[in-house]
């Protein structure tokens, strides 16, 4: 019997679930494996964020923000800064209203994601849509 082909969103959801679960496991091990907040603790968090494709600059911003908030709130236990880390990540992911403003501007769109979720198809659809609006599109 042939296996039913999964939809784009089903594959995307499945891929992102795997990524999220790996990140959560990594965070759980750090928060439960350390008894103090020290440089080694921050380095471990940094490694998890980088390995999750968060990017170096974003990771460094998250870690610096976390360090600042831990110091401001006088937090001593690693588990107590879990929510601060989550908030820092959310702050880094927040988009401005003009994040996708393509009108009269040269723009670069970077598409990332796990294998097999339809990045190429989505990029093709985005390019066709922009081309349909009279925009010049270059794919690389």
PDB file of C-alpha atoms in Angstrom:
ATOM      1  CA  UNK A   1       0.000   0.000   0.000  1.00  0.00           C
ATOM      2  CA  UNK A   2       1.389   3.410  -0.961  1.00  0.00           C
ATOM      3  CA  UNK A   3       2.063   5.882   1.813  1.00  0.00           C
ATOM      4  CA  UNK A   4      -0.122   8.977   1.672  1.00  0.00           C
ATOM      5  CA  UNK A   5       1.826  12.115   0.729  1.00  0.00           C
ATOM      6  CA  UNK A   6       1.878  14.674   3.537  1.00  0.00           C
ATOM      7  CA  UNK A   7       0.791  18.239   2.906  1.00  0.00           C
ATOM      8  CA  UNK A   8       3.233  21.122   3.050  1.00  0.00           C
ATOM      9  CA  UNK A   9       1.933  22.255   6.435  1.00  0.00           C
ATOM     10  CA  UNK A  10       1.993  18.717   7.848  1.00  0.00           C
ATOM     11  CA  UNK A  11       5.656  18.336   6.841  1.00  0.00           C
ATOM     12  CA  UNK A  12       6.452  21.814   8.173  1.00  0.00           C
ATOM     13  CA  UNK A  13       4.716  21.075  11.480  1.00  0.00           C
ATOM     14  CA  UNK A  14       6.521  17.732  11.770  1.00  0.00           C
ATOM     15  CA  UNK A  15       9.930  19.257  11.058  1.00  0.00           C
ATOM     16  CA  UNK A  16       9.416  22.159  13.432  1.00  0.00           C
ATOM     17  CA  UNK A  17       8.158  19.793  16.139  1.00  0.00           C
ATOM     18  CA  UNK A  18      11.399  17.813  15.907  1.00  0.00           C
ATOM     19  CA  UNK A  19      13.443  21.015  16.114  1.00  0.00           C
ATOM     20  CA  UNK A  20      11.419  22.349  19.046  1.00  0.00           C
ATOM     21  CA  UNK A  21      11.675  19.053  20.929  1.00  0.00           C
ATOM     22  CA  UNK A  22      15.462  18.973  20.492  1.00  0.00           C
ATOM     23  CA  UNK A  23      15.791  22.554  21.722  1.00  0.00           C
ATOM     24  CA  UNK A  24      13.506  21.914  24.706  1.00  0.00           C
ATOM     25  CA  UNK A  25      15.465  18.774  25.649  1.00  0.00           C
ATOM     26  CA  UNK A  26      18.689  20.773  25.494  1.00  0.00           C
ATOM     27  CA  UNK A  27      17.273  23.538  27.677  1.00  0.00           C
ATOM     28  CA  UNK A  28      15.844  21.014  30.143  1.00  0.00           C
ATOM     29  CA  UNK A  29      19.237  19.365  30.506  1.00  0.00           C
ATOM     30  CA  UNK A  30      20.933  22.722  31.127  1.00  0.00           C
ATOM     31  CA  UNK A  31      18.366  23.972  33.630  1.00  0.00           C
ATOM     32  CA  UNK A  32      18.352  20.696  35.548  1.00  0.00           C
ATOM     33  CA  UNK A  33      22.072  19.979  35.154  1.00  0.00           C
ATOM     34  CA  UNK A  34      23.460  23.176  36.645  1.00  0.00           C
ATOM     35  CA  UNK A  35      23.111  24.316  40.223  1.00  0.00           C
ATOM     36  CA  UNK A  36      24.568  27.802  39.711  1.00  0.00           C
ATOM     37  CA  UNK A  37      24.429  30.428  37.003  1.00  0.00           C
ATOM     38  CA  UNK A  38      28.004  30.812  35.810  1.00  0.00           C
ATOM     39  CA  UNK A  39      29.948  31.193  32.559  1.00  0.00           C
ATOM     40  CA  UNK A  40      29.698  27.465  31.868  1.00  0.00           C
ATOM     41  CA  UNK A  41      25.897  27.669  32.197  1.00  0.00           C
ATOM     42  CA  UNK A  42      25.734  30.561  29.700  1.00  0.00           C
ATOM     43  CA  UNK A  43      28.124  28.782  27.314  1.00  0.00           C
ATOM     44  CA  UNK A  44      25.902  25.702  27.326  1.00  0.00           C
ATOM     45  CA  UNK A  45      22.804  27.815  26.564  1.00  0.00           C
ATOM     46  CA  UNK A  46      24.739  29.601  23.832  1.00  0.00           C
ATOM     47  CA  UNK A  47      25.717  26.275  22.263  1.00  0.00           C
ATOM     48  CA  UNK A  48      22.117  25.043  22.264  1.00  0.00           C
ATOM     49  CA  UNK A  49      20.884  28.252  20.628  1.00  0.00           C
ATOM     50  CA  UNK A  50      23.569  28.145  17.941  1.00  0.00           C
ATOM     51  CA  UNK A  51      22.957  24.446  17.274  1.00  0.00           C
ATOM     52  CA  UNK A  52      19.263  25.253  16.824  1.00  0.00           C
ATOM     53  CA  UNK A  53      20.183  27.580  13.925  1.00  0.00           C
ATOM     54  CA  UNK A  54      19.349  30.691  15.917  1.00  0.00           C
ATOM     55  CA  UNK A  55      22.389  32.422  14.430  1.00  0.00           C
ATOM     56  CA  UNK A  56      25.444  33.875  16.141  1.00  0.00           C
ATOM     57  CA  UNK A  57      24.278  37.499  16.414  1.00  0.00           C
ATOM     58  CA  UNK A  58      20.815  36.565  17.631  1.00  0.00           C
ATOM     59  CA  UNK A  59      22.262  34.063  20.100  1.00  0.00           C
ATOM     60  CA  UNK A  60      24.683  36.631  21.481  1.00  0.00           C
ATOM     61  CA  UNK A  61      21.854  39.182  21.840  1.00  0.00           C
ATOM     62  CA  UNK A  62      19.699  36.625  23.689  1.00  0.00           C
ATOM     63  CA  UNK A  63      22.534  35.618  26.037  1.00  0.00           C
ATOM     64  CA  UNK A  64      23.503  39.237  26.779  1.00  0.00           C
ATOM     65  CA  UNK A  65      19.864  40.129  27.455  1.00  0.00           C
ATOM     66  CA  UNK A  66      19.530  37.090  29.721  1.00  0.00           C
ATOM     67  CA  UNK A  67      22.680  38.003  31.659  1.00  0.00           C
ATOM     68  CA  UNK A  68      21.391  41.546  32.153  1.00  0.00           C
ATOM     69  CA  UNK A  69      17.974  40.366  33.370  1.00  0.00           C
ATOM     70  CA  UNK A  70      19.499  37.737  35.690  1.00  0.00           C
ATOM     71  CA  UNK A  71      21.683  40.418  37.238  1.00  0.00           C
ATOM     72  CA  UNK A  72      18.827  42.960  37.524  1.00  0.00           C
ATOM     73  CA  UNK A  73      16.517  40.416  39.163  1.00  0.00           C
ATOM     74  CA  UNK A  74      19.307  38.940  41.337  1.00  0.00           C
ATOM     75  CA  UNK A  75      18.479  35.412  40.179  1.00  0.00           C
ATOM     76  CA  UNK A  76      20.724  32.676  41.566  1.00  0.00           C
ATOM     77  CA  UNK A  77      19.057  29.411  40.459  1.00  0.00           C
ATOM     78  CA  UNK A  78      19.231  28.336  36.789  1.00  0.00           C
ATOM     79  CA  UNK A  79      15.606  27.141  36.782  1.00  0.00           C
ATOM     80  CA  UNK A  80      14.465  30.631  37.801  1.00  0.00           C
ATOM     81  CA  UNK A  81      15.817  32.162  34.601  1.00  0.00           C
ATOM     82  CA  UNK A  82      13.981  29.788  32.234  1.00  0.00           C
ATOM     83  CA  UNK A  83      11.137  32.255  31.652  1.00  0.00           C
ATOM     84  CA  UNK A  84      13.634  35.084  31.186  1.00  0.00           C
ATOM     85  CA  UNK A  85      15.283  33.060  28.421  1.00  0.00           C
ATOM     86  CA  UNK A  86      11.923  32.403  26.769  1.00  0.00           C
ATOM     87  CA  UNK A  87      11.074  36.115  26.946  1.00  0.00           C
ATOM     88  CA  UNK A  88      14.467  37.055  25.462  1.00  0.00           C
ATOM     89  CA  UNK A  89      13.952  34.658  22.560  1.00  0.00           C
ATOM     90  CA  UNK A  90      10.453  36.050  21.946  1.00  0.00           C
ATOM     91  CA  UNK A  91      11.807  39.604  21.981  1.00  0.00           C
ATOM     92  CA  UNK A  92      14.408  38.687  19.360  1.00  0.00           C
ATOM     93  CA  UNK A  93      11.738  37.091  17.165  1.00  0.00           C
ATOM     94  CA  UNK A  94       9.372  40.056  17.291  1.00  0.00           C
ATOM     95  CA  UNK A  95       8.950  41.694  13.875  1.00  0.00           C
ATOM     96  CA  UNK A  96       8.408  45.329  13.069  1.00  0.00           C
ATOM     97  CA  UNK A  97       5.324  46.358  11.106  1.00  0.00           C
ATOM     98  CA  UNK A  98       7.512  46.964   8.062  1.00  0.00           C
ATOM     99  CA  UNK A  99       9.374  43.652   8.230  1.00  0.00           C
ATOM    100  CA  UNK A 100       7.992  42.529   4.875  1.00  0.00           C
ATOM    101  CA  UNK A 101       7.767  45.899   3.163  1.00  0.00           C
ATOM    102  CA  UNK A 102       8.830  45.249  -0.446  1.00  0.00           C
ATOM    103  CA  UNK A 103       7.357  48.433  -1.893  1.00  0.00           C
ATOM    104  CA  UNK A 104      10.010  50.445  -3.755  1.00  0.00           C
ATOM    105  CA  UNK A 105      12.857  48.825  -1.800  1.00  0.00           C
ATOM    106  CA  UNK A 106      15.526  46.339  -2.681  1.00  0.00           C
ATOM    107  CA  UNK A 107      15.020  43.425  -0.323  1.00  0.00           C
ATOM    108  CA  UNK A 108      16.683  40.165   0.568  1.00  0.00           C
ATOM    109  CA  UNK A 109      14.546  37.332   1.859  1.00  0.00           C
ATOM    110  CA  UNK A 110      16.362  34.520   3.647  1.00  0.00           C
ATOM    111  CA  UNK A 111      14.384  31.316   3.942  1.00  0.00           C
ATOM    112  CA  UNK A 112      15.499  28.705   6.450  1.00  0.00           C
ATOM    113  CA  UNK A 113      14.007  25.488   7.705  1.00  0.00           C
ATOM    114  CA  UNK A 114      14.493  21.793   8.141  1.00  0.00           C
ATOM    115  CA  UNK A 115      14.840  19.478   5.161  1.00  0.00           C
ATOM    116  CA  UNK A 116      11.736  18.455   3.283  1.00  0.00           C
ATOM    117  CA  UNK A 117       9.253  21.081   4.466  1.00  0.00           C
ATOM    118  CA  UNK A 118       8.835  22.890   1.151  1.00  0.00           C
ATOM    119  CA  UNK A 119      11.248  25.820   1.324  1.00  0.00           C
ATOM    120  CA  UNK A 120      11.971  25.659  -2.411  1.00  0.00           C
ATOM    121  CA  UNK A 121       8.288  25.485  -3.285  1.00  0.00           C
ATOM    122  CA  UNK A 122       7.484  28.402  -0.986  1.00  0.00           C
ATOM    123  CA  UNK A 123      10.304  30.503  -2.426  1.00  0.00           C
ATOM    124  CA  UNK A 124       9.010  29.764  -5.926  1.00  0.00           C
ATOM    125  CA  UNK A 125       5.504  30.828  -4.947  1.00  0.00           C
ATOM    126  CA  UNK A 126       6.803  34.002  -3.284  1.00  0.00           C
ATOM    127  CA  UNK A 127       8.896  34.832  -6.357  1.00  0.00           C
ATOM    128  CA  UNK A 128       5.916  34.269  -8.669  1.00  0.00           C
ATOM    129  CA  UNK A 129       3.727  36.452  -6.480  1.00  0.00           C
ATOM    130  CA  UNK A 130       6.252  39.300  -6.436  1.00  0.00           C
ATOM    131  CA  UNK A 131       6.836  38.922 -10.184  1.00  0.00           C
ATOM    132  CA  UNK A 132       3.059  39.137 -10.665  1.00  0.00           C
ATOM    133  CA  UNK A 133       3.175  42.482  -8.836  1.00  0.00           C
ATOM    134  CA  UNK A 134       5.714  43.769 -11.368  1.00  0.00           C
ATOM    135  CA  UNK A 135       8.739  43.335  -9.133  1.00  0.00           C
ATOM    136  CA  UNK A 136      12.128  42.145 -10.352  1.00  0.00           C
ATOM    137  CA  UNK A 137      13.093  38.903  -8.647  1.00  0.00           C
ATOM    138  CA  UNK A 138      16.475  37.181  -8.393  1.00  0.00           C
ATOM    139  CA  UNK A 139      16.750  33.748  -6.797  1.00  0.00           C
ATOM    140  CA  UNK A 140      20.105  32.573  -5.502  1.00  0.00           C
TER     141      UNK A 140
END
